[in-house]
Short mmCIF file of C-alpha atoms in Angstrom, two decimals:
data_model
loop_
_atom_site.label_atom_id
_atom_site.label_comp_id
_atom_site.label_asym_id
_atom_site.label_seq_id
_atom_site.Cartn_x
_atom_site.Cartn_y
_atom_site.Cartn_z
CA UNK L 14 0.00 0.00 0.00
CA UNK L 15 2.79 2.40 1.02
CA UNK L 16 4.80 1.36 -2.03
CA UNK L 17 1.84 2.15 -4.28
CA UNK L 18 1.36 5.57 -2.68
CA UNK L 19 5.05 6.36 -3.05
CA UNK L 20 4.89 5.33 -6.69
CA UNK L 21 1.96 7.70 -7.31
CA UNK L 22 3.83 10.51 -5.58
CA UNK L 23 6.92 9.80 -7.66
CA UNK L 24 4.90 9.87 -10.90
CA UNK L 25 3.24 13.15 -9.86
CA UNK L 26 6.63 14.63 -9.02
CA UNK L 27 8.03 13.59 -12.39
CA UNK L 28 5.03 15.19 -14.20
CA UNK L 29 5.36 18.41 -12.17
CA UNK L 30 9.12 18.65 -12.78
CA UNK L 31 8.64 17.90 -16.47
CA UNK L 32 6.05 20.71 -16.73
CA UNK L 33 8.33 23.22 -15.06
CA UNK L 34 11.37 22.17 -17.08
CA UNK L 35 9.36 22.08 -20.33
CA UNK L 36 8.35 25.74 -20.03
CA UNK L 37 10.52 28.76 -20.68
CA UNK L 38 13.30 29.79 -23.00
CA UNK L 39 14.69 26.90 -25.00
CA UNK L 40 16.99 28.97 -27.18
CA UNK L 41 17.34 32.74 -26.93
CA UNK L 42 16.10 34.22 -30.25
CA UNK L 43 19.37 36.15 -30.61
CA UNK L 44 21.37 32.93 -30.13
CA UNK L 45 19.18 31.15 -32.68
CA UNK L 46 19.81 33.88 -35.25
CA UNK L 47 23.55 33.71 -34.62
CA UNK L 48 23.54 29.90 -34.93
CA UNK L 49 21.62 29.93 -38.20
CA UNK L 50 23.97 32.49 -39.73
CA UNK L 51 27.07 30.79 -38.31
CA UNK L 52 27.86 33.60 -35.91
CA UNK L 53 27.57 36.33 -38.50
CA UNK L 54 23.93 37.47 -38.56
CA UNK L 55 22.81 40.23 -40.93
CA UNK L 56 20.99 43.32 -39.67
CA UNK L 57 17.29 42.66 -39.14
CA UNK L 58 14.72 43.86 -41.67
CA UNK L 59 11.13 44.68 -40.89
CA UNK L 60 8.00 43.83 -42.81
CA UNK L 61 4.93 45.91 -42.00
CA UNK L 62 1.72 43.94 -41.89
CA UNK L 63 -0.54 46.27 -43.78
CA UNK L 64 -3.11 45.96 -46.55
CA UNK L 65 -3.03 42.67 -48.46
CA UNK L 66 -0.27 41.15 -46.29
CA UNK L 67 -2.25 41.88 -43.14
CA UNK L 68 -5.32 40.23 -44.61
CA UNK L 69 -3.30 37.22 -45.81
CA UNK L 70 -1.83 36.70 -42.34
CA UNK L 71 -5.26 37.10 -40.78
CA UNK L 72 -6.60 34.37 -43.08
CA UNK L 73 -3.79 31.99 -42.10
CA UNK L 74 -3.98 32.59 -38.35
CA UNK L 75 -7.73 33.02 -38.15
CA UNK L 76 -7.15 36.33 -36.38
CA UNK L 77 -5.03 39.47 -36.62
CA UNK L 78 -1.33 39.04 -35.85
CA UNK L 79 -0.59 40.65 -32.48
CA UNK L 80 2.11 42.90 -33.97
CA UNK L 81 1.96 45.40 -36.81
CA UNK L 82 5.39 44.48 -38.11
CA UNK L 83 7.53 41.37 -38.26
CA UNK L 84 11.32 41.27 -38.05
CA UNK L 85 13.31 38.98 -40.32
CA UNK L 86 16.95 38.31 -41.05
CA UNK L 87 18.00 37.66 -44.61
CA UNK L 88 21.17 36.84 -46.49
CA UNK L 89 21.70 35.45 -49.98
CA UNK L 90 20.76 31.92 -48.96
CA UNK L 91 17.99 32.09 -46.46
CA UNK L 92 15.50 34.13 -44.46
CA UNK L 93 14.87 33.66 -40.75
CA UNK L 94 11.54 34.57 -39.19
CA UNK L 95 10.83 34.77 -35.49
CA UNK L 96 7.09 34.44 -35.04
CA UNK L 97 4.74 34.24 -32.10
CA UNK L 98 1.40 32.51 -31.89
CA UNK L 99 -0.82 31.46 -29.01
CA UNK L 100 -1.11 27.71 -28.42
CA UNK L 101 -3.83 27.59 -25.82
CA UNK L 102 -3.29 30.66 -23.68
CA UNK L 103 0.25 31.88 -24.14
CA UNK L 104 2.58 32.71 -26.99
CA UNK L 105 4.92 30.15 -28.48
CA UNK L 106 7.95 31.86 -30.02
CA UNK L 107 9.28 29.94 -32.99
CA UNK L 108 12.21 30.43 -35.33
CA UNK L 109 11.60 29.40 -38.93
CA UNK L 110 14.23 29.29 -41.66
CA UNK L 111 13.12 29.49 -45.29
CA UNK L 112 15.70 28.87 -47.99
CA UNK L 113 15.96 30.43 -51.45
CA UNK L 114 13.81 27.66 -52.93
CA UNK L 115 10.93 28.78 -50.70
CA UNK L 116 11.25 25.61 -48.65
CA UNK L 117 11.35 25.35 -44.90
CA UNK L 118 14.84 24.49 -43.74
CA UNK L 119 14.33 24.58 -40.00
CA UNK L 120 11.60 25.02 -37.43
CA UNK L 121 12.67 25.48 -33.80
CA UNK L 122 10.58 26.35 -30.78
CA UNK L 123 12.53 29.09 -29.02
CA UNK L 124 10.28 30.03 -26.12
CA UNK L 125 7.48 27.81 -24.85
CA UNK L 126 5.23 29.44 -22.26
CA UNK L 127 2.29 27.02 -22.13
CA UNK L 128 1.92 24.39 -19.41
CA UNK L 129 0.92 21.67 -21.88
CA UNK L 130 1.82 20.66 -25.38
CA UNK L 131 5.56 21.07 -24.91
CA UNK L 132 6.18 17.98 -27.07
CA UNK L 133 6.21 20.27 -30.11
CA UNK L 134 9.68 21.47 -29.19
CA UNK L 135 11.24 18.09 -29.92
CA UNK L 136 13.00 17.29 -33.18
CA UNK L 137 10.75 14.29 -33.95
CA UNK L 138 7.94 16.80 -34.43
CA UNK L 139 9.71 19.84 -35.91
CA UNK L 140 11.59 17.68 -38.47
CA UNK L 141 8.24 17.13 -40.23
CA UNK L 142 8.38 20.73 -41.49
CA UNK L 143 11.75 20.36 -43.22
CA UNK L 144 11.51 20.77 -46.98
CA UNK L 145 7.85 21.83 -46.95
CA UNK L 146 6.56 24.49 -49.33
CA UNK L 147 3.52 26.65 -49.61
CA UNK L 148 0.64 25.47 -51.78
CA UNK L 149 -1.45 27.90 -53.79
CA UNK L 150 -4.03 28.12 -51.00
CA UNK L 151 -1.23 28.94 -48.48
CA UNK L 152 -1.52 25.45 -46.99
CA UNK L 153 1.60 23.40 -46.31
CA UNK L 154 2.64 21.01 -49.08
CA UNK L 155 2.63 18.00 -46.72
CA UNK L 156 0.51 16.86 -43.82
CA UNK L 157 1.90 17.41 -40.32
CA UNK L 158 1.10 14.64 -37.86
CA UNK L 159 -0.55 15.78 -34.65
CA UNK L 160 0.53 14.87 -31.14
CA UNK L 161 -2.06 13.62 -28.68
CA UNK L 162 -2.52 16.19 -25.91
CA UNK L 163 -0.67 18.89 -27.86
CA UNK L 164 -3.19 19.67 -30.59
CA UNK L 165 -3.30 23.43 -29.95
CA UNK L 166 0.48 23.77 -29.86
CA UNK L 167 0.74 21.71 -33.07
CA UNK L 168 -1.84 23.96 -34.73
CA UNK L 169 0.08 27.05 -33.60
CA UNK L 170 3.29 25.72 -35.16
CA UNK L 171 1.49 24.78 -38.40
CA UNK L 172 0.13 28.33 -38.63
CA UNK L 173 3.54 29.84 -37.90
CA UNK L 174 5.14 27.75 -40.64
CA UNK L 175 2.43 28.80 -43.12
CA UNK L 176 2.83 32.44 -42.08
CA UNK L 177 6.61 32.32 -42.55
CA UNK L 178 6.25 30.86 -46.06
CA UNK L 179 3.57 33.42 -46.92
CA UNK L 180 5.65 36.37 -45.67
CA UNK L 181 8.72 35.00 -47.41
CA UNK L 182 6.79 34.91 -50.66
CA UNK L 183 5.70 38.50 -50.10
CA UNK L 184 9.22 39.83 -49.59
CA UNK L 185 10.37 37.95 -52.73
CA UNK L 186 7.54 39.58 -54.70
CA UNK L 187 8.52 42.99 -53.26
CA UNK L 188 12.11 42.47 -54.40
CA UNK L 189 11.01 41.69 -57.96
CA UNK J 3 -35.08 64.23 58.22
CA UNK J 4 -31.49 65.41 58.34
CA UNK J 5 -30.30 61.84 57.75
CA UNK J 6 -32.52 61.60 54.65
CA UNK J 7 -31.17 64.91 53.28
CA UNK J 8 -27.58 63.79 53.91
CA UNK J 9 -28.18 60.48 52.04
CA UNK J 10 -29.81 62.38 49.21
CA UNK J 11 -26.89 64.80 49.02
CA UNK J 12 -24.41 61.89 48.94
CA UNK J 13 -26.36 60.32 46.06
CA UNK J 14 -26.41 63.69 44.31
CA UNK J 15 -22.67 64.04 44.84
CA UNK J 16 -21.89 60.65 43.23
CA UNK J 17 -24.29 61.26 40.40
CA UNK J 18 -22.63 64.59 39.65
CA UNK J 19 -19.21 62.98 39.78
CA UNK J 20 -20.24 60.17 37.42
CA UNK J 21 -21.90 62.66 35.12
CA UNK J 22 -18.82 64.87 35.03
CA UNK J 23 -16.21 62.18 34.38
CA UNK J 24 -18.25 60.15 31.95
CA UNK J 25 -19.03 63.41 30.15
CA UNK J 26 -15.34 64.28 29.95
CA UNK J 27 -14.44 60.77 28.83
CA UNK J 28 -17.06 60.75 26.10
CA UNK J 29 -16.46 64.33 25.00
CA UNK J 30 -14.18 63.62 22.02
CA UNK J 31 -16.28 60.71 20.81
CA UNK J 32 -19.41 62.79 21.03
CA UNK J 33 -17.70 65.58 19.16
CA UNK J 34 -16.59 63.19 16.40
CA UNK J 35 -20.06 61.59 16.22
CA UNK J 36 -21.59 65.04 15.83
CA UNK J 37 -19.11 66.15 13.15
CA UNK J 38 -19.24 62.88 11.17
CA UNK J 39 -23.03 62.89 11.55
CA UNK J 40 -23.16 66.35 10.00
CA UNK J 41 -21.01 65.19 7.06
CA UNK J 42 -23.11 62.04 6.60
CA UNK J 43 -26.26 64.13 6.54
CA UNK J 44 -24.86 66.03 3.56
CA UNK J 45 -22.95 63.39 1.59
CA UNK J 46 -24.76 64.25 -1.65
CA UNK J 47 -24.11 67.97 -1.42
CA UNK J 48 -20.48 67.41 -0.43
CA UNK J 49 -20.10 64.59 -3.02
CA UNK J 50 -18.37 62.42 -0.47
CA UNK J 51 -19.13 59.26 -2.43
CA UNK J 52 -17.14 60.60 -5.37
CA UNK J 53 -14.10 61.66 -3.39
CA UNK J 54 -11.49 59.06 -2.52
CA UNK J 55 -8.88 58.85 0.14
CA UNK J 56 -5.21 58.23 -0.46
CA UNK J 57 -4.30 58.54 3.18
CA UNK J 58 -1.87 55.73 3.94
CA UNK J 59 -3.14 55.24 7.50
CA UNK J 60 -6.73 54.85 6.32
CA UNK J 61 -5.72 52.53 3.47
CA UNK J 62 -3.80 50.46 6.00
CA UNK J 63 -6.88 50.29 8.23
CA UNK J 64 -8.88 49.02 5.26
CA UNK J 65 -6.03 46.61 4.52
CA UNK J 66 -5.69 48.01 1.00
CA UNK J 67 -2.44 46.89 -0.58
CA UNK J 68 -1.02 50.03 -2.14
CA UNK J 69 0.82 48.90 -5.25
CA UNK J 70 4.40 49.90 -5.82
CA UNK J 71 3.88 50.63 -9.50
CA UNK J 72 2.85 54.20 -9.16
CA UNK J 73 5.43 55.63 -11.54
CA UNK J 74 4.42 56.58 -15.06
CA UNK J 75 4.91 59.05 -17.87
CA UNK J 76 2.33 61.61 -19.00
CA UNK J 77 2.32 61.88 -22.81
CA UNK J 78 -0.27 63.69 -24.92
CA UNK J 79 -2.95 63.86 -22.21
CA UNK J 80 -2.55 60.21 -21.29
CA UNK J 81 -0.73 58.36 -18.54
CA UNK J 82 1.48 55.48 -19.59
CA UNK J 83 2.42 53.18 -16.79
CA UNK J 84 2.78 49.61 -15.62
CA UNK J 85 0.61 47.87 -13.07
CA UNK J 86 0.32 44.27 -11.97
CA UNK J 87 2.78 43.27 -14.70
CA UNK J 88 0.67 44.87 -17.42
CA UNK J 89 1.16 48.07 -19.36
CA UNK J 90 -1.52 50.75 -19.54
CA UNK J 91 -2.19 53.67 -21.84
CA UNK J 92 -4.67 55.66 -19.80
CA UNK J 93 -7.22 53.04 -18.87
CA UNK J 94 -6.47 50.82 -21.86
CA UNK J 95 -4.48 47.67 -21.24
CA UNK J 96 -1.70 47.26 -23.80
CA UNK J 97 -0.74 43.80 -25.18
CA UNK J 98 -1.77 40.45 -23.89
CA UNK J 99 1.79 39.67 -22.89
CA UNK J 100 2.15 39.59 -19.14
CA UNK J 101 5.13 39.85 -16.78
CA UNK J 102 6.13 43.24 -18.14
CA UNK J 103 7.76 45.61 -15.70
CA UNK J 104 7.42 49.22 -16.80
CA UNK J 105 10.50 51.44 -16.82
CA UNK J 106 9.66 54.51 -18.90
CA UNK J 107 8.01 55.75 -22.10
CA UNK J 108 8.61 58.31 -24.81
CA UNK J 109 6.85 59.54 -27.95
CA UNK J 110 9.10 59.44 -31.01
CA UNK J 111 8.03 60.08 -34.63
CA UNK J 112 4.38 59.46 -33.72
CA UNK J 113 5.30 56.12 -32.21
CA UNK J 114 4.92 55.32 -28.56
CA UNK J 115 8.00 53.59 -27.19
CA UNK J 116 7.73 51.87 -23.85
CA UNK J 117 10.78 50.49 -22.12
CA UNK J 118 10.26 47.50 -19.87
CA UNK J 119 13.08 45.90 -17.90
CA UNK J 120 13.78 43.45 -20.71
CA UNK J 121 12.44 45.00 -23.91
CA UNK J 122 11.59 48.11 -25.83
CA UNK J 123 7.99 47.90 -27.00
CA UNK J 124 6.71 49.91 -29.94
CA UNK J 125 3.08 51.00 -30.18
CA UNK J 126 1.01 53.34 -32.27
CA UNK J 127 -0.37 56.35 -30.43
CA UNK J 128 -3.69 54.58 -30.12
CA UNK J 129 -2.05 51.62 -28.39
CA UNK J 130 -1.77 49.15 -31.27
CA UNK J 131 1.22 46.89 -30.75
CA UNK J 132 3.81 47.22 -33.51
CA UNK J 133 6.83 45.27 -32.37
CA UNK J 134 9.20 44.49 -29.55
CA UNK J 135 12.92 44.81 -29.39
CA UNK J 136 14.94 42.56 -27.10
CA UNK J 137 17.56 44.57 -25.29
CA UNK J 138 19.43 41.59 -23.75
CA UNK J 139 20.16 43.66 -20.66
CA UNK J 140 18.27 45.08 -17.71
CA UNK J 141 16.88 48.49 -18.68
CA UNK J 142 17.08 51.29 -16.09
CA UNK J 143 16.17 54.42 -18.06
CA UNK J 144 14.87 55.53 -21.44
CA UNK J 145 15.79 58.74 -23.17
CA UNK J 146 16.57 60.64 -26.35
CA UNK J 147 20.11 61.42 -27.47
CA UNK J 148 21.33 64.73 -28.82
CA UNK J 149 21.15 63.14 -32.30
CA UNK J 150 17.47 62.40 -31.69
CA UNK J 151 17.97 58.64 -31.27
CA UNK J 152 16.25 56.55 -28.66
CA UNK J 153 18.69 55.51 -25.93
CA UNK J 154 18.51 53.03 -23.10
CA UNK J 155 20.52 53.01 -19.92
CA UNK J 156 21.08 49.35 -18.99
CA UNK J 157 23.16 47.29 -16.60
CA UNK J 158 25.39 46.55 -19.60
CA UNK J 159 25.92 50.20 -20.36
CA UNK J 160 24.17 52.70 -22.59
CA UNK J 161 22.50 51.37 -25.76
CA UNK J 162 21.30 53.37 -28.73
CA UNK J 163 18.37 52.10 -30.79
CA UNK J 164 18.72 52.32 -34.57
CA UNK J 165 16.39 54.53 -36.59
CA UNK J 166 14.35 51.53 -37.83
CA UNK J 167 13.82 50.56 -34.18
CA UNK J 168 14.98 47.05 -35.01
CA UNK J 169 18.29 46.79 -33.16
CA UNK J 170 20.62 48.37 -30.65
CA UNK J 171 24.28 49.25 -30.43
CA UNK J 172 26.51 50.54 -27.66
CA UNK J 173 26.45 54.32 -26.98
CA UNK J 174 29.60 56.36 -26.97
CA UNK J 175 28.56 58.91 -24.36
CA UNK J 176 25.87 58.36 -21.78
CA UNK J 177 26.07 61.81 -20.23
CA UNK J 178 24.51 64.00 -22.89
CA UNK J 179 21.14 62.29 -23.05
CA UNK J 180 17.73 63.60 -22.23
CA UNK J 181 16.51 60.85 -19.88
CA UNK J 182 12.74 60.65 -19.38
CA UNK J 183 11.73 61.16 -15.77
CA UNK J 184 8.80 59.21 -14.43
CA UNK J 185 6.30 60.71 -12.01
CA UNK J 186 3.63 59.34 -9.73
CA UNK J 187 0.43 58.24 -11.45
CA UNK J 188 -2.58 60.01 -9.90
CA UNK J 189 -4.67 57.84 -7.65
CA UNK J 190 -7.78 58.67 -9.72
CA UNK J 191 -6.24 56.85 -12.69
CA UNK J 192 -5.47 53.82 -10.59
CA UNK J 193 -8.90 53.97 -9.03
CA UNK J 194 -10.48 54.13 -12.47
CA UNK J 195 -8.70 50.89 -13.30
CA UNK J 196 -9.71 49.40 -9.97
CA UNK J 197 -6.04 48.89 -9.28
CA UNK J 198 -6.67 50.27 -5.85
CA UNK J 199 -9.97 49.33 -4.21
CA UNK J 200 -11.97 52.52 -4.03
CA UNK J 201 -12.39 53.92 -0.53
CA UNK J 202 -14.72 56.88 -0.69
CA UNK J 203 -14.85 59.58 1.97
CA UNK J 204 -18.50 58.67 2.55
CA UNK J 205 -17.43 55.19 3.55
CA UNK J 206 -14.68 56.55 5.78
CA UNK J 207 -17.16 58.85 7.60
CA UNK J 208 -19.72 56.10 7.90
CA UNK J 209 -17.21 53.60 9.24
CA UNK J 210 -15.65 56.04 11.69
CA UNK J 211 -19.16 57.06 12.82
CA UNK J 212 -20.10 53.46 13.53
CA UNK J 213 -16.63 52.40 14.69
CA UNK J 214 -16.48 49.75 11.98
CA UNK J 215 -13.20 51.17 10.70
CA UNK J 216 -11.48 49.49 13.67
CA UNK J 217 -13.29 46.23 13.04
CA UNK J 218 -15.52 44.53 15.58
CA UNK J 219 -13.57 46.12 18.47
CA UNK J 220 -14.46 49.55 17.06
CA UNK J 221 -18.14 48.64 16.93
CA UNK J 222 -18.09 47.47 20.57
CA UNK J 223 -16.22 50.63 21.56
CA UNK J 224 -18.93 52.76 19.93
CA UNK J 225 -21.61 50.66 21.69
CA UNK J 226 -19.84 51.31 24.97
CA UNK J 227 -19.64 55.02 24.23
CA UNK J 228 -23.33 55.07 23.32
CA UNK J 229 -24.19 53.50 26.69
CA UNK J 230 -22.02 56.10 28.42
CA UNK J 231 -23.75 58.90 26.54
CA UNK J 232 -27.12 57.51 27.63
CA UNK J 233 -25.77 57.48 31.18
CA UNK J 234 -24.62 61.09 30.87
CA UNK J 235 -27.98 62.16 29.50
CA UNK J 236 -29.97 60.33 32.21
CA UNK J 237 -27.66 61.44 35.03
CA UNK J 238 -27.81 65.00 33.74
CA UNK J 239 -31.60 64.87 33.76
CA UNK J 240 -31.72 63.45 37.28
CA UNK J 241 -29.25 66.05 38.55
CA UNK J 242 -31.31 68.79 36.98
CA UNK J 243 -34.53 67.46 38.60
CA UNK J 244 -32.86 67.13 42.02
CA UNK J 245 -31.40 70.62 41.80
CA UNK J 246 -34.70 72.05 40.72
CA UNK J 247 -36.44 70.39 43.67
CA UNK J 248 -33.76 71.53 46.11
CA UNK J 249 -33.92 75.03 44.71
CA UNK J 250 -37.72 75.07 45.09
CA UNK J 251 -37.52 73.91 48.71
CA UNK J 252 -34.81 76.49 49.43
CA UNK J 253 -36.99 79.27 48.03
CA UNK J 254 -39.93 78.09 50.13
CA UNK J 255 -37.74 78.01 53.26
CA UNK J 256 -36.43 81.48 52.47
CA UNK J 257 -39.98 82.90 52.13
CA UNK J 258 -40.94 81.23 55.41
#
């Protein structure tokens, strides 16, 4: 009986510790930028979310983006976007790298503030985004498998990936 | 007959003594009850329900936690300040992001820049969130340089924000900056946001009148004082009757 109770307590302790450890800064956004650009990051650019772009983002997220402008870092090979979207209650900050072929090269959860759904930060999940493109309807070119118990966080990351590809397309069009 | 008069005089003496000392003891309370009663009778005319106290002693008696976030900046007829880890523009709450500790604010090129301890936040003048800029240091002050750039005084030295408000670099000289000074946010603003529970003067008068301001002990004290005042009134009446009777007898004796 005592053994059983101790086991329950141990399991509860593990869950509590896991929740605390799972939350917070995983990689500082500035460190992420430096890592992606091999220690030599370019100056950040800003894209104002106005007019058509604002509407496009609203369509992807299902609501207005919480900022009026988005910062991005760009060199000749890739563009890095740091985006924020609410999972259930709090923002998940994610770094997304889009290469010159308009394909996702990396998705990394940088700051996770929610108490649940932290599984999305692991490679087994984020690797699914690698190589994905944007379809004509702004959907991702491949299906992303969900994680039981982390549906809202998964949805947030899907939306962030779509938004990064959409914004990347917009800055390419601007350049032309 | 003499014995009876002596006993009566003794009774009269004690009654007068009780009347005097109880009267003296209850004097201040009676005075306060009369004054507070007058104010309570005219709360509407004096608008006591619309006036609020910021007296620390009274707020302590009401166990009101006075927040320590009273510093803010007054820009274009609006107060910008932080409270309970949120930022406010007047009575409007800015951003859904919590855990923001306000440092200072400035208006630059029609943009509202708010420095928190960790970030510089950019808003439109109407409070729409534009962007945030990570400072990677603990911000102490916000200001404008002589070259009209936004500058931040941090624990890692002075930082100047670039004109696109997208990055920072180290300042060369921290001394020639126009640092924004914060001032205390008026209590009316905080009351309007219900950041401080509203304690009106009407409530203060009512509670001091009833003794409730000191809790249940205050109520019992006022009950005690009320009993004493009854005693004073009754003893005063008895003394007056006795004296009147004695005076009447004396006059009769004198005419005899």
